[in-house]
């Protein structure tokens, strides 16, 4: 099996990592320029800065369970940036189910309360709850949302909108554009550029008060002040494994650009900022039981964590918290009673299964698409099975195929196409990080974010 990773995956060898925090916070001159080239080794024995943070960065790896962390580390061949700041776990149940969805999961962090599945920043009775982003806005702080999904998707929505059901995305876009948030980077362009049927204007009216709305990569690159939105796909941004650098920036690039813009904005300079960064599609790949796409987005997320930790180490006043809203897919490493698993076959893949399916549906040769996409010789009959399943739009048959051609060779398995109730990891570094420790409820972790900034939830 080929083991060389694709260049786009920028695996960061820890051997080359800087012991940035073994010394007092580094100055800007000590750090190399390129954000994704800044590996960080945080010395776990070193106490994090004390006191109250001026800025908070909440990072959410949607659908990232403990097995996802093990998968990412093994594939990287070195500790994850996350590993150095692991502090505990979060229990993720919703009020109406032990298995949460992303809306209830995000509302636990945004409002510090548990609520029902599908709820976007409303409590179990449907009443709006004050979000961390709104409390930060009320204090005059700068705020931003970065996601690789539609920006109107459940996680970012739960910080800047209040609706009873997560499917109300036009209304979420309307509320988000009016929320006072200073920065939006992600997908979901259609809600901000195209009027819905029968309407005269798009649901999200971004761009008042001198705000910029970028709809492509060059527009994103040109953004140099806030308020600004860069919505670079009608729906979700691409999976990392499929991403075209000329079309969409990496999550690490968006995160660092957001940090620089927020810190330099008038509100940010005066009173600090709150930023949400979500690796949204770790979850989507796990729903599809696609281990190579899952891994690609995990490594891109960890690159973003490394870049954000380096920024925070330089700043010294920024609390960084990373967690997940829930686990997705019931990923296991090892299967069928065999004591072997190996990430190498997944590193040979060059496309998500979703992209391969689209290409076969567009009439391309199934055998060629699958061999190129998986980077491996195909099992007997796989191309015929793919053609038939695509033609019949048989999702179960397609799922069985991705198991045969990717999960089985790697020795990994999945128990569901949905979410699970497995506790997720919590990572924290910076002033206020001591509030995150041990096994916490996800709602308690949300309240700790308010407390760290000294913000009221009412
Ligand atoms: Zn999900």
mmCIF file with all atom_site columns, C-alpha atoms in Angstrom, residues 5-120:
data_model
loop_
_atom_site.group_PDB
_atom_site.id
_atom_site.type_symbol
_atom_site.label_atom_id
_atom_site.label_alt_id
_atom_site.label_comp_id
_atom_site.label_asym_id
_atom_site.label_entity_id
_atom_site.label_seq_id
_atom_site.pdbx_PDB_ins_code
_atom_site.Cartn_x
_atom_site.Cartn_y
_atom_site.Cartn_z
_atom_site.occupancy
_atom_site.B_iso_or_equiv
_atom_site.pdbx_formal_charge
_atom_site.auth_seq_id
_atom_site.auth_comp_id
_atom_site.auth_asym_id
_atom_site.auth_atom_id
_atom_site.pdbx_PDB_model_num
ATOM 1   C CA . UNK A 1 5   ? 0.419   11.496 2.131  1.00 0.00 ? 5   UNK A CA 1
ATOM 2   C CA . UNK A 1 6   ? -0.822  13.948 -0.487 1.00 0.00 ? 6   UNK A CA 1
ATOM 3   C CA . UNK A 1 7   ? 1.049   17.260 -0.285 1.00 0.00 ? 7   UNK A CA 1
ATOM 4   C CA . UNK A 1 8   ? -2.176  19.199 0.408  1.00 0.00 ? 8   UNK A CA 1
ATOM 5   C CA . UNK A 1 9   ? -2.519  17.407 3.716  1.00 0.00 ? 9   UNK A CA 1
ATOM 6   C CA . UNK A 1 10  ? 0.446   19.253 5.270  1.00 0.00 ? 10  UNK A CA 1
ATOM 7   C CA . UNK A 1 11  ? 1.256   16.744 7.976  1.00 0.00 ? 11  UNK A CA 1
ATOM 8   C CA . UNK A 1 12  ? 3.296   18.456 10.654 1.00 0.00 ? 12  UNK A CA 1
ATOM 9   C CA . UNK A 1 13  ? 6.145   16.400 12.092 1.00 0.00 ? 13  UNK A CA 1
ATOM 10  C CA . UNK A 1 14  ? 6.406   17.057 15.798 1.00 0.00 ? 14  UNK A CA 1
ATOM 11  C CA . UNK A 1 15  ? 10.144  16.613 15.579 1.00 0.00 ? 15  UNK A CA 1
ATOM 12  C CA . UNK A 1 16  ? 10.138  19.981 13.819 1.00 0.00 ? 16  UNK A CA 1
ATOM 13  C CA . UNK A 1 17  ? 7.764   21.533 16.292 1.00 0.00 ? 17  UNK A CA 1
ATOM 14  C CA . UNK A 1 18  ? 8.786   24.610 18.199 1.00 0.00 ? 18  UNK A CA 1
ATOM 15  C CA . UNK A 1 19  ? 8.670   24.371 21.975 1.00 0.00 ? 19  UNK A CA 1
ATOM 16  C CA . UNK A 1 20  ? 6.914   27.721 21.860 1.00 0.00 ? 20  UNK A CA 1
ATOM 17  C CA . UNK A 1 21  ? 5.528   27.616 25.330 1.00 0.00 ? 21  UNK A CA 1
ATOM 18  C CA . UNK A 1 22  ? 8.531   26.284 27.150 1.00 0.00 ? 22  UNK A CA 1
ATOM 19  C CA . UNK A 1 23  ? 9.479   29.981 27.252 1.00 0.00 ? 23  UNK A CA 1
ATOM 20  C CA . UNK A 1 24  ? 7.371   33.070 27.914 1.00 0.00 ? 24  UNK A CA 1
ATOM 21  C CA . UNK A 1 25  ? 4.991   33.913 25.035 1.00 0.00 ? 25  UNK A CA 1
ATOM 22  C CA . UNK A 1 26  ? 6.997   34.342 21.861 1.00 0.00 ? 26  UNK A CA 1
ATOM 23  C CA . UNK A 1 27  ? 7.191   37.657 20.092 1.00 0.00 ? 27  UNK A CA 1
ATOM 24  C CA . UNK A 1 28  ? 5.937   38.052 16.543 1.00 0.00 ? 28  UNK A CA 1
ATOM 25  C CA . UNK A 1 29  ? 9.510   37.993 15.244 1.00 0.00 ? 29  UNK A CA 1
ATOM 26  C CA . UNK A 1 30  ? 10.092  34.535 16.715 1.00 0.00 ? 30  UNK A CA 1
ATOM 27  C CA . UNK A 1 31  ? 7.429   32.941 14.556 1.00 0.00 ? 31  UNK A CA 1
ATOM 28  C CA . UNK A 1 32  ? 7.575   31.999 10.895 1.00 0.00 ? 32  UNK A CA 1
ATOM 29  C CA . UNK A 1 33  ? 5.010   33.687 8.659  1.00 0.00 ? 33  UNK A CA 1
ATOM 30  C CA . UNK A 1 34  ? 2.920   30.941 7.120  1.00 0.00 ? 34  UNK A CA 1
ATOM 31  C CA . UNK A 1 35  ? 0.195   29.987 9.598  1.00 0.00 ? 35  UNK A CA 1
ATOM 32  C CA . UNK A 1 36  ? -0.069  26.357 8.569  1.00 0.00 ? 36  UNK A CA 1
ATOM 33  C CA . UNK A 1 37  ? 3.715   26.033 8.815  1.00 0.00 ? 37  UNK A CA 1
ATOM 34  C CA . UNK A 1 38  ? 3.651   26.835 12.517 1.00 0.00 ? 38  UNK A CA 1
ATOM 35  C CA . UNK A 1 39  ? 3.564   23.548 14.402 1.00 0.00 ? 39  UNK A CA 1
ATOM 36  C CA . UNK A 1 40  ? 3.161   24.073 18.119 1.00 0.00 ? 40  UNK A CA 1
ATOM 37  C CA . UNK A 1 41  ? 4.244   21.872 20.951 1.00 0.00 ? 41  UNK A CA 1
ATOM 38  C CA . UNK A 1 42  ? 2.642   23.032 24.147 1.00 0.00 ? 42  UNK A CA 1
ATOM 39  C CA . UNK A 1 43  ? 4.442   21.806 27.217 1.00 0.00 ? 43  UNK A CA 1
ATOM 40  C CA . UNK A 1 44  ? 1.628   20.233 29.203 1.00 0.00 ? 44  UNK A CA 1
ATOM 41  C CA . UNK A 1 45  ? 3.494   20.689 32.469 1.00 0.00 ? 45  UNK A CA 1
ATOM 42  C CA . UNK A 1 46  ? 3.605   24.436 31.970 1.00 0.00 ? 46  UNK A CA 1
ATOM 43  C CA . UNK A 1 47  ? 0.758   26.284 33.709 1.00 0.00 ? 47  UNK A CA 1
ATOM 44  C CA . UNK A 1 48  ? -1.380  28.241 31.271 1.00 0.00 ? 48  UNK A CA 1
ATOM 45  C CA . UNK A 1 49  ? -1.589  32.023 31.725 1.00 0.00 ? 49  UNK A CA 1
ATOM 46  C CA . UNK A 1 50  ? -3.739  33.049 34.684 1.00 0.00 ? 50  UNK A CA 1
ATOM 47  C CA . UNK A 1 51  ? -6.481  35.661 34.878 1.00 0.00 ? 51  UNK A CA 1
ATOM 48  C CA . UNK A 1 52  ? -9.362  36.521 32.608 1.00 0.00 ? 52  UNK A CA 1
ATOM 49  C CA . UNK A 1 53  ? -8.959  36.167 28.846 1.00 0.00 ? 53  UNK A CA 1
ATOM 50  C CA . UNK A 1 54  ? -9.444  39.190 26.658 1.00 0.00 ? 54  UNK A CA 1
ATOM 51  C CA . UNK A 1 55  ? -10.386 37.025 23.659 1.00 0.00 ? 55  UNK A CA 1
ATOM 52  C CA . UNK A 1 56  ? -12.039 33.615 23.350 1.00 0.00 ? 56  UNK A CA 1
ATOM 53  C CA . UNK A 1 57  ? -11.726 31.245 20.399 1.00 0.00 ? 57  UNK A CA 1
ATOM 54  C CA . UNK A 1 58  ? -14.134 28.304 20.533 1.00 0.00 ? 58  UNK A CA 1
ATOM 55  C CA . UNK A 1 59  ? -13.236 25.578 18.061 1.00 0.00 ? 59  UNK A CA 1
ATOM 56  C CA . UNK A 1 60  ? -15.747 22.824 17.338 1.00 0.00 ? 60  UNK A CA 1
ATOM 57  C CA . UNK A 1 61  ? -14.823 19.674 15.446 1.00 0.00 ? 61  UNK A CA 1
ATOM 58  C CA . UNK A 1 62  ? -18.303 18.508 14.455 1.00 0.00 ? 62  UNK A CA 1
ATOM 59  C CA . UNK A 1 63  ? -18.641 14.744 14.764 1.00 0.00 ? 63  UNK A CA 1
ATOM 60  C CA . UNK A 1 64  ? -15.106 14.243 16.141 1.00 0.00 ? 64  UNK A CA 1
ATOM 61  C CA . UNK A 1 65  ? -15.055 11.427 18.666 1.00 0.00 ? 65  UNK A CA 1
ATOM 62  C CA . UNK A 1 66  ? -12.128 9.930  20.591 1.00 0.00 ? 66  UNK A CA 1
ATOM 63  C CA . UNK A 1 67  ? -11.511 7.366  17.817 1.00 0.00 ? 67  UNK A CA 1
ATOM 64  C CA . UNK A 1 68  ? -11.261 10.254 15.328 1.00 0.00 ? 68  UNK A CA 1
ATOM 65  C CA . UNK A 1 69  ? -8.397  11.659 17.409 1.00 0.00 ? 69  UNK A CA 1
ATOM 66  C CA . UNK A 1 70  ? -6.615  8.288  17.419 1.00 0.00 ? 70  UNK A CA 1
ATOM 67  C CA . UNK A 1 71  ? -7.130  7.971  13.661 1.00 0.00 ? 71  UNK A CA 1
ATOM 68  C CA . UNK A 1 72  ? -5.724  11.447 13.022 1.00 0.00 ? 72  UNK A CA 1
ATOM 69  C CA . UNK A 1 73  ? -2.673  10.895 15.226 1.00 0.00 ? 73  UNK A CA 1
ATOM 70  C CA . UNK A 1 74  ? -1.843  7.536  13.642 1.00 0.00 ? 74  UNK A CA 1
ATOM 71  C CA . UNK A 1 75  ? -2.195  8.938  10.137 1.00 0.00 ? 75  UNK A CA 1
ATOM 72  C CA . UNK A 1 76  ? -0.084  11.984 10.997 1.00 0.00 ? 76  UNK A CA 1
ATOM 73  C CA . UNK A 1 77  ? 2.565   9.766  12.572 1.00 0.00 ? 77  UNK A CA 1
ATOM 74  C CA . UNK A 1 78  ? 3.004   12.287 15.380 1.00 0.00 ? 78  UNK A CA 1
ATOM 75  C CA . UNK A 1 79  ? 0.931   13.830 18.159 1.00 0.00 ? 79  UNK A CA 1
ATOM 76  C CA . UNK A 1 80  ? -1.887  16.107 17.081 1.00 0.00 ? 80  UNK A CA 1
ATOM 77  C CA . UNK A 1 81  ? -1.671  19.796 18.002 1.00 0.00 ? 81  UNK A CA 1
ATOM 78  C CA . UNK A 1 82  ? -4.773  19.011 20.059 1.00 0.00 ? 82  UNK A CA 1
ATOM 79  C CA . UNK A 1 83  ? -2.975  16.350 22.105 1.00 0.00 ? 83  UNK A CA 1
ATOM 80  C CA . UNK A 1 84  ? -0.890  18.883 24.024 1.00 0.00 ? 84  UNK A CA 1
ATOM 81  C CA . UNK A 1 85  ? -3.976  20.693 25.392 1.00 0.00 ? 85  UNK A CA 1
ATOM 82  C CA . UNK A 1 86  ? -6.329  17.804 26.266 1.00 0.00 ? 86  UNK A CA 1
ATOM 83  C CA . UNK A 1 87  ? -8.080  18.619 29.569 1.00 0.00 ? 87  UNK A CA 1
ATOM 84  C CA . UNK A 1 88  ? -11.191 16.431 29.816 1.00 0.00 ? 88  UNK A CA 1
ATOM 85  C CA . UNK A 1 89  ? -14.381 15.191 28.202 1.00 0.00 ? 89  UNK A CA 1
ATOM 86  C CA . UNK A 1 90  ? -17.893 16.450 27.530 1.00 0.00 ? 90  UNK A CA 1
ATOM 87  C CA . UNK A 1 91  ? -21.104 14.451 27.869 1.00 0.00 ? 91  UNK A CA 1
ATOM 88  C CA . UNK A 1 92  ? -23.393 15.488 25.009 1.00 0.00 ? 92  UNK A CA 1
ATOM 89  C CA . UNK A 1 93  ? -27.014 14.359 25.623 1.00 0.00 ? 93  UNK A CA 1
ATOM 90  C CA . UNK A 1 94  ? -29.990 16.541 24.600 1.00 0.00 ? 94  UNK A CA 1
ATOM 91  C CA . UNK A 1 95  ? -33.137 17.003 26.726 1.00 0.00 ? 95  UNK A CA 1
ATOM 92  C CA . UNK A 1 96  ? -35.237 14.754 24.507 1.00 0.00 ? 96  UNK A CA 1
ATOM 93  C CA . UNK A 1 97  ? -32.631 12.137 23.628 1.00 0.00 ? 97  UNK A CA 1
ATOM 94  C CA . UNK A 1 98  ? -29.368 10.719 24.929 1.00 0.00 ? 98  UNK A CA 1
ATOM 95  C CA . UNK A 1 99  ? -28.094 11.084 21.352 1.00 0.00 ? 99  UNK A CA 1
ATOM 96  C CA . UNK A 1 100 ? -27.774 14.757 20.450 1.00 0.00 ? 100 UNK A CA 1
ATOM 97  C CA . UNK A 1 101 ? -27.872 16.481 17.100 1.00 0.00 ? 101 UNK A CA 1
ATOM 98  C CA . UNK A 1 102 ? -25.651 19.434 16.145 1.00 0.00 ? 102 UNK A CA 1
ATOM 99  C CA . UNK A 1 103 ? -28.301 22.044 17.015 1.00 0.00 ? 103 UNK A CA 1
ATOM 100 C CA . UNK A 1 104 ? -28.811 20.954 20.631 1.00 0.00 ? 104 UNK A CA 1
ATOM 101 C CA . UNK A 1 105 ? -25.089 20.184 20.852 1.00 0.00 ? 105 UNK A CA 1
ATOM 102 C CA . UNK A 1 106 ? -24.125 23.694 19.722 1.00 0.00 ? 106 UNK A CA 1
ATOM 103 C CA . UNK A 1 107 ? -26.758 25.389 21.904 1.00 0.00 ? 107 UNK A CA 1
ATOM 104 C CA . UNK A 1 108 ? -25.191 23.725 24.953 1.00 0.00 ? 108 UNK A CA 1
ATOM 105 C CA . UNK A 1 109 ? -21.981 25.621 24.142 1.00 0.00 ? 109 UNK A CA 1
ATOM 106 C CA . UNK A 1 110 ? -23.565 28.857 22.848 1.00 0.00 ? 110 UNK A CA 1
ATOM 107 C CA . UNK A 1 111 ? -26.093 29.335 25.708 1.00 0.00 ? 111 UNK A CA 1
ATOM 108 C CA . UNK A 1 112 ? -24.842 26.978 28.429 1.00 0.00 ? 112 UNK A CA 1
ATOM 109 C CA . UNK A 1 113 ? -28.098 24.993 28.503 1.00 0.00 ? 113 UNK A CA 1
ATOM 110 C CA . UNK A 1 114 ? -29.332 21.615 27.347 1.00 0.00 ? 114 UNK A CA 1
ATOM 111 C CA . UNK A 1 115 ? -32.241 21.690 24.903 1.00 0.00 ? 115 UNK A CA 1
ATOM 112 C CA . UNK A 1 116 ? -34.077 19.475 22.406 1.00 0.00 ? 116 UNK A CA 1
ATOM 113 C CA . UNK A 1 117 ? -32.664 18.128 19.144 1.00 0.00 ? 117 UNK A CA 1
ATOM 114 C CA . UNK A 1 118 ? -33.123 20.632 16.318 1.00 0.00 ? 118 UNK A CA 1
ATOM 115 C CA . UNK A 1 119 ? -33.258 23.696 18.607 1.00 0.00 ? 119 UNK A CA 1
ATOM 116 C CA . UNK A 1 120 ? -31.177 26.685 17.484 1.00 0.00 ? 120 UNK A CA 1
#
